[in-house]
Amino acid sequence: MYIEIDFNSEEAFYIQLRNQIIIGIATNQYREGDTLPSVRQLADSVGINMHTVNKAYTVLKQEGFIRLDRRKGAVIALDVNKLRALEELKGHLRVVLARAVCKGVTEEEALKTVHEIFMEMC
């Protein structure tokens, strides 16, 4: 597992970790049933506190990306509720697109960018 934390970023470490794991799932780097490193292993390899990794894993569990197994640890287990995922997507995109519009991004540019990112995931 390759995770890189930007220690100069204003984004919280647990969010960076969460986002990279989600992108890894979307790009098939991690698949359903794969086991993630233990909290201690990941914290040591990335150079962050174990509580930070634990928080990222907790958020991923709440969001339906992993399940926590006492014997196996964190396991990729996707919640396939597509309607909920689409509603979450709309909520996030609404804010991102509003910010883009305020910066002068056109609909064509936004759609092209979304398409490019989507193709990276498939």
mmCIF file with all atom_site columns, C-alpha atoms in Angstrom:
data_model
loop_
_atom_site.group_PDB
_atom_site.id
_atom_site.type_symbol
_atom_site.label_atom_id
_atom_site.label_alt_id
_atom_site.label_comp_id
_atom_site.label_asym_id
_atom_site.label_entity_id
_atom_site.label_seq_id
_atom_site.pdbx_PDB_ins_code
_atom_site.Cartn_x
_atom_site.Cartn_y
_atom_site.Cartn_z
_atom_site.occupancy
_atom_site.B_iso_or_equiv
_atom_site.pdbx_formal_charge
_atom_site.auth_seq_id
_atom_site.auth_comp_id
_atom_site.auth_asym_id
_atom_site.auth_atom_id
_atom_site.pdbx_PDB_model_num
ATOM 1   C CA . MET A 1 1   ? 0.000   0.000   0.000   1.00 0.00 ? 1   MET A CA 1
ATOM 2   C CA . TYR A 1 2   ? 1.415   3.336   -1.047  1.00 0.00 ? 2   TYR A CA 1
ATOM 3   C CA . ILE A 1 3   ? 0.125   6.263   1.012   1.00 0.00 ? 3   ILE A CA 1
ATOM 4   C CA . GLU A 1 4   ? 1.795   9.649   1.034   1.00 0.00 ? 4   GLU A CA 1
ATOM 5   C CA . ILE A 1 5   ? 0.885   12.313  3.573   1.00 0.00 ? 5   ILE A CA 1
ATOM 6   C CA . ASP A 1 6   ? 1.525   15.961  2.708   1.00 0.00 ? 6   ASP A CA 1
ATOM 7   C CA . PHE A 1 7   ? 2.742   17.353  6.019   1.00 0.00 ? 7   PHE A CA 1
ATOM 8   C CA . ASN A 1 8   ? 2.502   20.902  4.629   1.00 0.00 ? 8   ASN A CA 1
ATOM 9   C CA . SER A 1 9   ? -1.146  20.581  3.584   1.00 0.00 ? 9   SER A CA 1
ATOM 10  C CA . GLU A 1 10  ? -3.902  22.337  5.491   1.00 0.00 ? 10  GLU A CA 1
ATOM 11  C CA . GLU A 1 11  ? -6.007  19.203  5.040   1.00 0.00 ? 11  GLU A CA 1
ATOM 12  C CA . ALA A 1 12  ? -6.099  16.985  8.129   1.00 0.00 ? 12  ALA A CA 1
ATOM 13  C CA . PHE A 1 13  ? -3.930  13.860  7.960   1.00 0.00 ? 13  PHE A CA 1
ATOM 14  C CA . TYR A 1 14  ? -6.865  11.509  8.543   1.00 0.00 ? 14  TYR A CA 1
ATOM 15  C CA . ILE A 1 15  ? -8.738  13.107  5.619   1.00 0.00 ? 15  ILE A CA 1
ATOM 16  C CA . GLN A 1 16  ? -5.685  12.730  3.355   1.00 0.00 ? 16  GLN A CA 1
ATOM 17  C CA . LEU A 1 17  ? -5.422  9.086   4.375   1.00 0.00 ? 17  LEU A CA 1
ATOM 18  C CA . ARG A 1 18  ? -9.165  8.504   3.878   1.00 0.00 ? 18  ARG A CA 1
ATOM 19  C CA . ASN A 1 19  ? -9.136  10.148  0.455   1.00 0.00 ? 19  ASN A CA 1
ATOM 20  C CA . GLN A 1 20  ? -6.138  8.146   -0.766  1.00 0.00 ? 20  GLN A CA 1
ATOM 21  C CA . ILE A 1 21  ? -7.745  4.871   0.318   1.00 0.00 ? 21  ILE A CA 1
ATOM 22  C CA . ILE A 1 22  ? -11.015 5.808   -1.439  1.00 0.00 ? 22  ILE A CA 1
ATOM 23  C CA . ILE A 1 23  ? -9.087  6.678   -4.623  1.00 0.00 ? 23  ILE A CA 1
ATOM 24  C CA . GLY A 1 24  ? -7.223  3.372   -4.291  1.00 0.00 ? 24  GLY A CA 1
ATOM 25  C CA . ILE A 1 25  ? -10.547 1.523   -4.143  1.00 0.00 ? 25  ILE A CA 1
ATOM 26  C CA . ALA A 1 26  ? -11.930 3.458   -7.114  1.00 0.00 ? 26  ALA A CA 1
ATOM 27  C CA . THR A 1 27  ? -8.847  2.702   -9.219  1.00 0.00 ? 27  THR A CA 1
ATOM 28  C CA . ASN A 1 28  ? -8.816  -1.000  -8.237  1.00 0.00 ? 28  ASN A CA 1
ATOM 29  C CA . GLN A 1 29  ? -5.574  -0.661  -6.317  1.00 0.00 ? 29  GLN A CA 1
ATOM 30  C CA . TYR A 1 30  ? -7.578  -2.091  -3.400  1.00 0.00 ? 30  TYR A CA 1
ATOM 31  C CA . ARG A 1 31  ? -10.417 -4.530  -3.993  1.00 0.00 ? 31  ARG A CA 1
ATOM 32  C CA . GLU A 1 32  ? -13.361 -5.929  -2.077  1.00 0.00 ? 32  GLU A CA 1
ATOM 33  C CA . GLY A 1 33  ? -12.012 -8.275  0.614   1.00 0.00 ? 33  GLY A CA 1
ATOM 34  C CA . ASP A 1 34  ? -8.470  -6.836  0.653   1.00 0.00 ? 34  ASP A CA 1
ATOM 35  C CA . THR A 1 35  ? -7.057  -6.265  4.101   1.00 0.00 ? 35  THR A CA 1
ATOM 36  C CA . LEU A 1 36  ? -5.571  -2.873  4.903   1.00 0.00 ? 36  LEU A CA 1
ATOM 37  C CA . PRO A 1 37  ? -2.450  -2.612  7.070   1.00 0.00 ? 37  PRO A CA 1
ATOM 38  C CA . SER A 1 38  ? -2.981  -2.580  10.818  1.00 0.00 ? 38  SER A CA 1
ATOM 39  C CA . VAL A 1 39  ? -3.304  0.821   12.465  1.00 0.00 ? 39  VAL A CA 1
ATOM 40  C CA . ARG A 1 40  ? 0.192   0.466   13.926  1.00 0.00 ? 40  ARG A CA 1
ATOM 41  C CA . GLN A 1 41  ? 1.771   -0.672  10.638  1.00 0.00 ? 41  GLN A CA 1
ATOM 42  C CA . LEU A 1 42  ? 0.233   2.142   8.608   1.00 0.00 ? 42  LEU A CA 1
ATOM 43  C CA . ALA A 1 43  ? 1.074   4.775   11.219  1.00 0.00 ? 43  ALA A CA 1
ATOM 44  C CA . ASP A 1 44  ? 4.694   3.617   11.286  1.00 0.00 ? 44  ASP A CA 1
ATOM 45  C CA . SER A 1 45  ? 5.064   3.452   7.501   1.00 0.00 ? 45  SER A CA 1
ATOM 46  C CA . VAL A 1 46  ? 3.486   6.863   6.884   1.00 0.00 ? 46  VAL A CA 1
ATOM 47  C CA . GLY A 1 47  ? 4.949   8.591   9.931   1.00 0.00 ? 47  GLY A CA 1
ATOM 48  C CA . ILE A 1 48  ? 1.760   9.669   11.675  1.00 0.00 ? 48  ILE A CA 1
ATOM 49  C CA . ASN A 1 49  ? 0.072   8.943   14.985  1.00 0.00 ? 49  ASN A CA 1
ATOM 50  C CA . MET A 1 50  ? -1.872  5.689   15.406  1.00 0.00 ? 50  MET A CA 1
ATOM 51  C CA . HIS A 1 51  ? -4.927  7.654   16.575  1.00 0.00 ? 51  HIS A CA 1
ATOM 52  C CA . THR A 1 52  ? -4.940  9.476   13.227  1.00 0.00 ? 52  THR A CA 1
ATOM 53  C CA . VAL A 1 53  ? -4.996  6.200   11.293  1.00 0.00 ? 53  VAL A CA 1
ATOM 54  C CA . ASN A 1 54  ? -7.681  4.879   13.621  1.00 0.00 ? 54  ASN A CA 1
ATOM 55  C CA . LYS A 1 55  ? -9.788  7.980   12.951  1.00 0.00 ? 55  LYS A CA 1
ATOM 56  C CA . ALA A 1 56  ? -9.399  7.532   9.176   1.00 0.00 ? 56  ALA A CA 1
ATOM 57  C CA . TYR A 1 57  ? -10.440 3.878   9.453   1.00 0.00 ? 57  TYR A CA 1
ATOM 58  C CA . THR A 1 58  ? -13.443 4.843   11.595  1.00 0.00 ? 58  THR A CA 1
ATOM 59  C CA . VAL A 1 59  ? -14.586 7.408   9.024   1.00 0.00 ? 59  VAL A CA 1
ATOM 60  C CA . LEU A 1 60  ? -14.116 4.887   6.187   1.00 0.00 ? 60  LEU A CA 1
ATOM 61  C CA . LYS A 1 61  ? -16.228 2.398   8.139   1.00 0.00 ? 61  LYS A CA 1
ATOM 62  C CA . GLN A 1 62  ? -18.975 4.976   8.741   1.00 0.00 ? 62  GLN A CA 1
ATOM 63  C CA . GLU A 1 63  ? -18.957 5.849   5.037   1.00 0.00 ? 63  GLU A CA 1
ATOM 64  C CA . GLY A 1 64  ? -19.309 2.204   3.993   1.00 0.00 ? 64  GLY A CA 1
ATOM 65  C CA . PHE A 1 65  ? -15.865 1.574   2.479   1.00 0.00 ? 65  PHE A CA 1
ATOM 66  C CA . ILE A 1 66  ? -14.426 -0.839  5.036   1.00 0.00 ? 66  ILE A CA 1
ATOM 67  C CA . ARG A 1 67  ? -15.490 -3.109  7.852   1.00 0.00 ? 67  ARG A CA 1
ATOM 68  C CA . LEU A 1 68  ? -13.450 -3.710  10.964  1.00 0.00 ? 68  LEU A CA 1
ATOM 69  C CA . ASP A 1 69  ? -12.863 -7.370  11.804  1.00 0.00 ? 69  ASP A CA 1
ATOM 70  C CA . ARG A 1 70  ? -11.289 -8.344  15.130  1.00 0.00 ? 70  ARG A CA 1
ATOM 71  C CA . ARG A 1 71  ? -9.181  -11.033 13.482  1.00 0.00 ? 71  ARG A CA 1
ATOM 72  C CA . LYS A 1 72  ? -8.400  -9.503  10.076  1.00 0.00 ? 72  LYS A CA 1
ATOM 73  C CA . GLY A 1 73  ? -8.404  -5.795  10.927  1.00 0.00 ? 73  GLY A CA 1
ATOM 74  C CA . ALA A 1 74  ? -9.678  -3.272  8.359   1.00 0.00 ? 74  ALA A CA 1
ATOM 75  C CA . VAL A 1 75  ? -11.114 -5.006  5.285   1.00 0.00 ? 75  VAL A CA 1
ATOM 76  C CA . ILE A 1 76  ? -12.418 -3.379  2.103   1.00 0.00 ? 76  ILE A CA 1
ATOM 77  C CA . ALA A 1 77  ? -16.178 -3.958  2.190   1.00 0.00 ? 77  ALA A CA 1
ATOM 78  C CA . LEU A 1 78  ? -18.157 -1.603  -0.006  1.00 0.00 ? 78  LEU A CA 1
ATOM 79  C CA . ASP A 1 79  ? -21.654 -0.437  0.818   1.00 0.00 ? 79  ASP A CA 1
ATOM 80  C CA . VAL A 1 80  ? -23.279 -0.625  -2.603  1.00 0.00 ? 80  VAL A CA 1
ATOM 81  C CA . ASN A 1 81  ? -26.148 1.760   -1.898  1.00 0.00 ? 81  ASN A CA 1
ATOM 82  C CA . LYS A 1 82  ? -26.031 3.641   -5.206  1.00 0.00 ? 82  LYS A CA 1
ATOM 83  C CA . LEU A 1 83  ? -28.849 6.090   -4.402  1.00 0.00 ? 83  LEU A CA 1
ATOM 84  C CA . ARG A 1 84  ? -27.113 7.201   -1.223  1.00 0.00 ? 84  ARG A CA 1
ATOM 85  C CA . ALA A 1 85  ? -23.835 7.546   -3.129  1.00 0.00 ? 85  ALA A CA 1
ATOM 86  C CA . LEU A 1 86  ? -25.515 9.707   -5.788  1.00 0.00 ? 86  LEU A CA 1
ATOM 87  C CA . GLU A 1 87  ? -27.063 11.979  -3.143  1.00 0.00 ? 87  GLU A CA 1
ATOM 88  C CA . GLU A 1 88  ? -23.694 12.395  -1.440  1.00 0.00 ? 88  GLU A CA 1
ATOM 89  C CA . LEU A 1 89  ? -22.120 13.136  -4.828  1.00 0.00 ? 89  LEU A CA 1
ATOM 90  C CA . LYS A 1 90  ? -24.707 15.831  -5.533  1.00 0.00 ? 90  LYS A CA 1
ATOM 91  C CA . GLY A 1 91  ? -24.067 17.456  -2.168  1.00 0.00 ? 91  GLY A CA 1
ATOM 92  C CA . HIS A 1 92  ? -20.299 17.540  -2.647  1.00 0.00 ? 92  HIS A CA 1
ATOM 93  C CA . LEU A 1 93  ? -20.483 18.600  -6.298  1.00 0.00 ? 93  LEU A CA 1
ATOM 94  C CA . ARG A 1 94  ? -22.906 21.424  -5.524  1.00 0.00 ? 94  ARG A CA 1
ATOM 95  C CA . VAL A 1 95  ? -20.306 23.149  -3.355  1.00 0.00 ? 95  VAL A CA 1
ATOM 96  C CA . VAL A 1 96  ? -17.339 22.352  -5.615  1.00 0.00 ? 96  VAL A CA 1
ATOM 97  C CA . LEU A 1 97  ? -19.183 23.571  -8.717  1.00 0.00 ? 97  LEU A CA 1
ATOM 98  C CA . ALA A 1 98  ? -20.359 26.728  -6.962  1.00 0.00 ? 98  ALA A CA 1
ATOM 99  C CA . ARG A 1 99  ? -16.752 27.530  -6.084  1.00 0.00 ? 99  ARG A CA 1
ATOM 100 C CA . ALA A 1 100 ? -15.673 26.812  -9.666  1.00 0.00 ? 100 ALA A CA 1
ATOM 101 C CA . VAL A 1 101 ? -18.399 29.068  -11.102 1.00 0.00 ? 101 VAL A CA 1
ATOM 102 C CA . CYS A 1 102 ? -17.262 31.873  -8.803  1.00 0.00 ? 102 CYS A CA 1
ATOM 103 C CA . LYS A 1 103 ? -13.755 31.453  -10.262 1.00 0.00 ? 103 LYS A CA 1
ATOM 104 C CA . GLY A 1 104 ? -15.027 31.631  -13.854 1.00 0.00 ? 104 GLY A CA 1
ATOM 105 C CA . VAL A 1 105 ? -14.952 27.926  -14.758 1.00 0.00 ? 105 VAL A CA 1
ATOM 106 C CA . THR A 1 106 ? -17.359 27.164  -17.607 1.00 0.00 ? 106 THR A CA 1
ATOM 107 C CA . GLU A 1 107 ? -19.769 24.239  -17.784 1.00 0.00 ? 107 GLU A CA 1
ATOM 108 C CA . GLU A 1 108 ? -17.713 22.735  -20.610 1.00 0.00 ? 108 GLU A CA 1
ATOM 109 C CA . GLU A 1 109 ? -14.489 22.960  -18.570 1.00 0.00 ? 109 GLU A CA 1
ATOM 110 C CA . ALA A 1 110 ? -16.175 21.467  -15.507 1.00 0.00 ? 110 ALA A CA 1
ATOM 111 C CA . LEU A 1 111 ? -17.684 18.568  -17.467 1.00 0.00 ? 111 LEU A CA 1
ATOM 112 C CA . LYS A 1 112 ? -14.368 17.868  -19.197 1.00 0.00 ? 112 LYS A CA 1
ATOM 113 C CA . THR A 1 113 ? -12.594 17.813  -15.841 1.00 0.00 ? 113 THR A CA 1
ATOM 114 C CA . VAL A 1 114 ? -15.185 15.513  -14.284 1.00 0.00 ? 114 VAL A CA 1
ATOM 115 C CA . HIS A 1 115 ? -14.940 13.198  -17.297 1.00 0.00 ? 115 HIS A CA 1
ATOM 116 C CA . GLU A 1 116 ? -11.133 13.082  -17.082 1.00 0.00 ? 116 GLU A CA 1
ATOM 117 C CA . ILE A 1 117 ? -11.242 12.227  -13.369 1.00 0.00 ? 117 ILE A CA 1
ATOM 118 C CA . PHE A 1 118 ? -13.970 9.633   -13.902 1.00 0.00 ? 118 PHE A CA 1
ATOM 119 C CA . MET A 1 119 ? -11.915 7.951   -16.630 1.00 0.00 ? 119 MET A CA 1
ATOM 120 C CA . GLU A 1 120 ? -8.939  7.733   -14.242 1.00 0.00 ? 120 GLU A CA 1
ATOM 121 C CA . MET A 1 121 ? -11.131 5.684   -11.898 1.00 0.00 ? 121 MET A CA 1
ATOM 122 C CA . CYS A 1 122 ? -12.354 3.196   -14.499 1.00 0.00 ? 122 CYS A CA 1
#
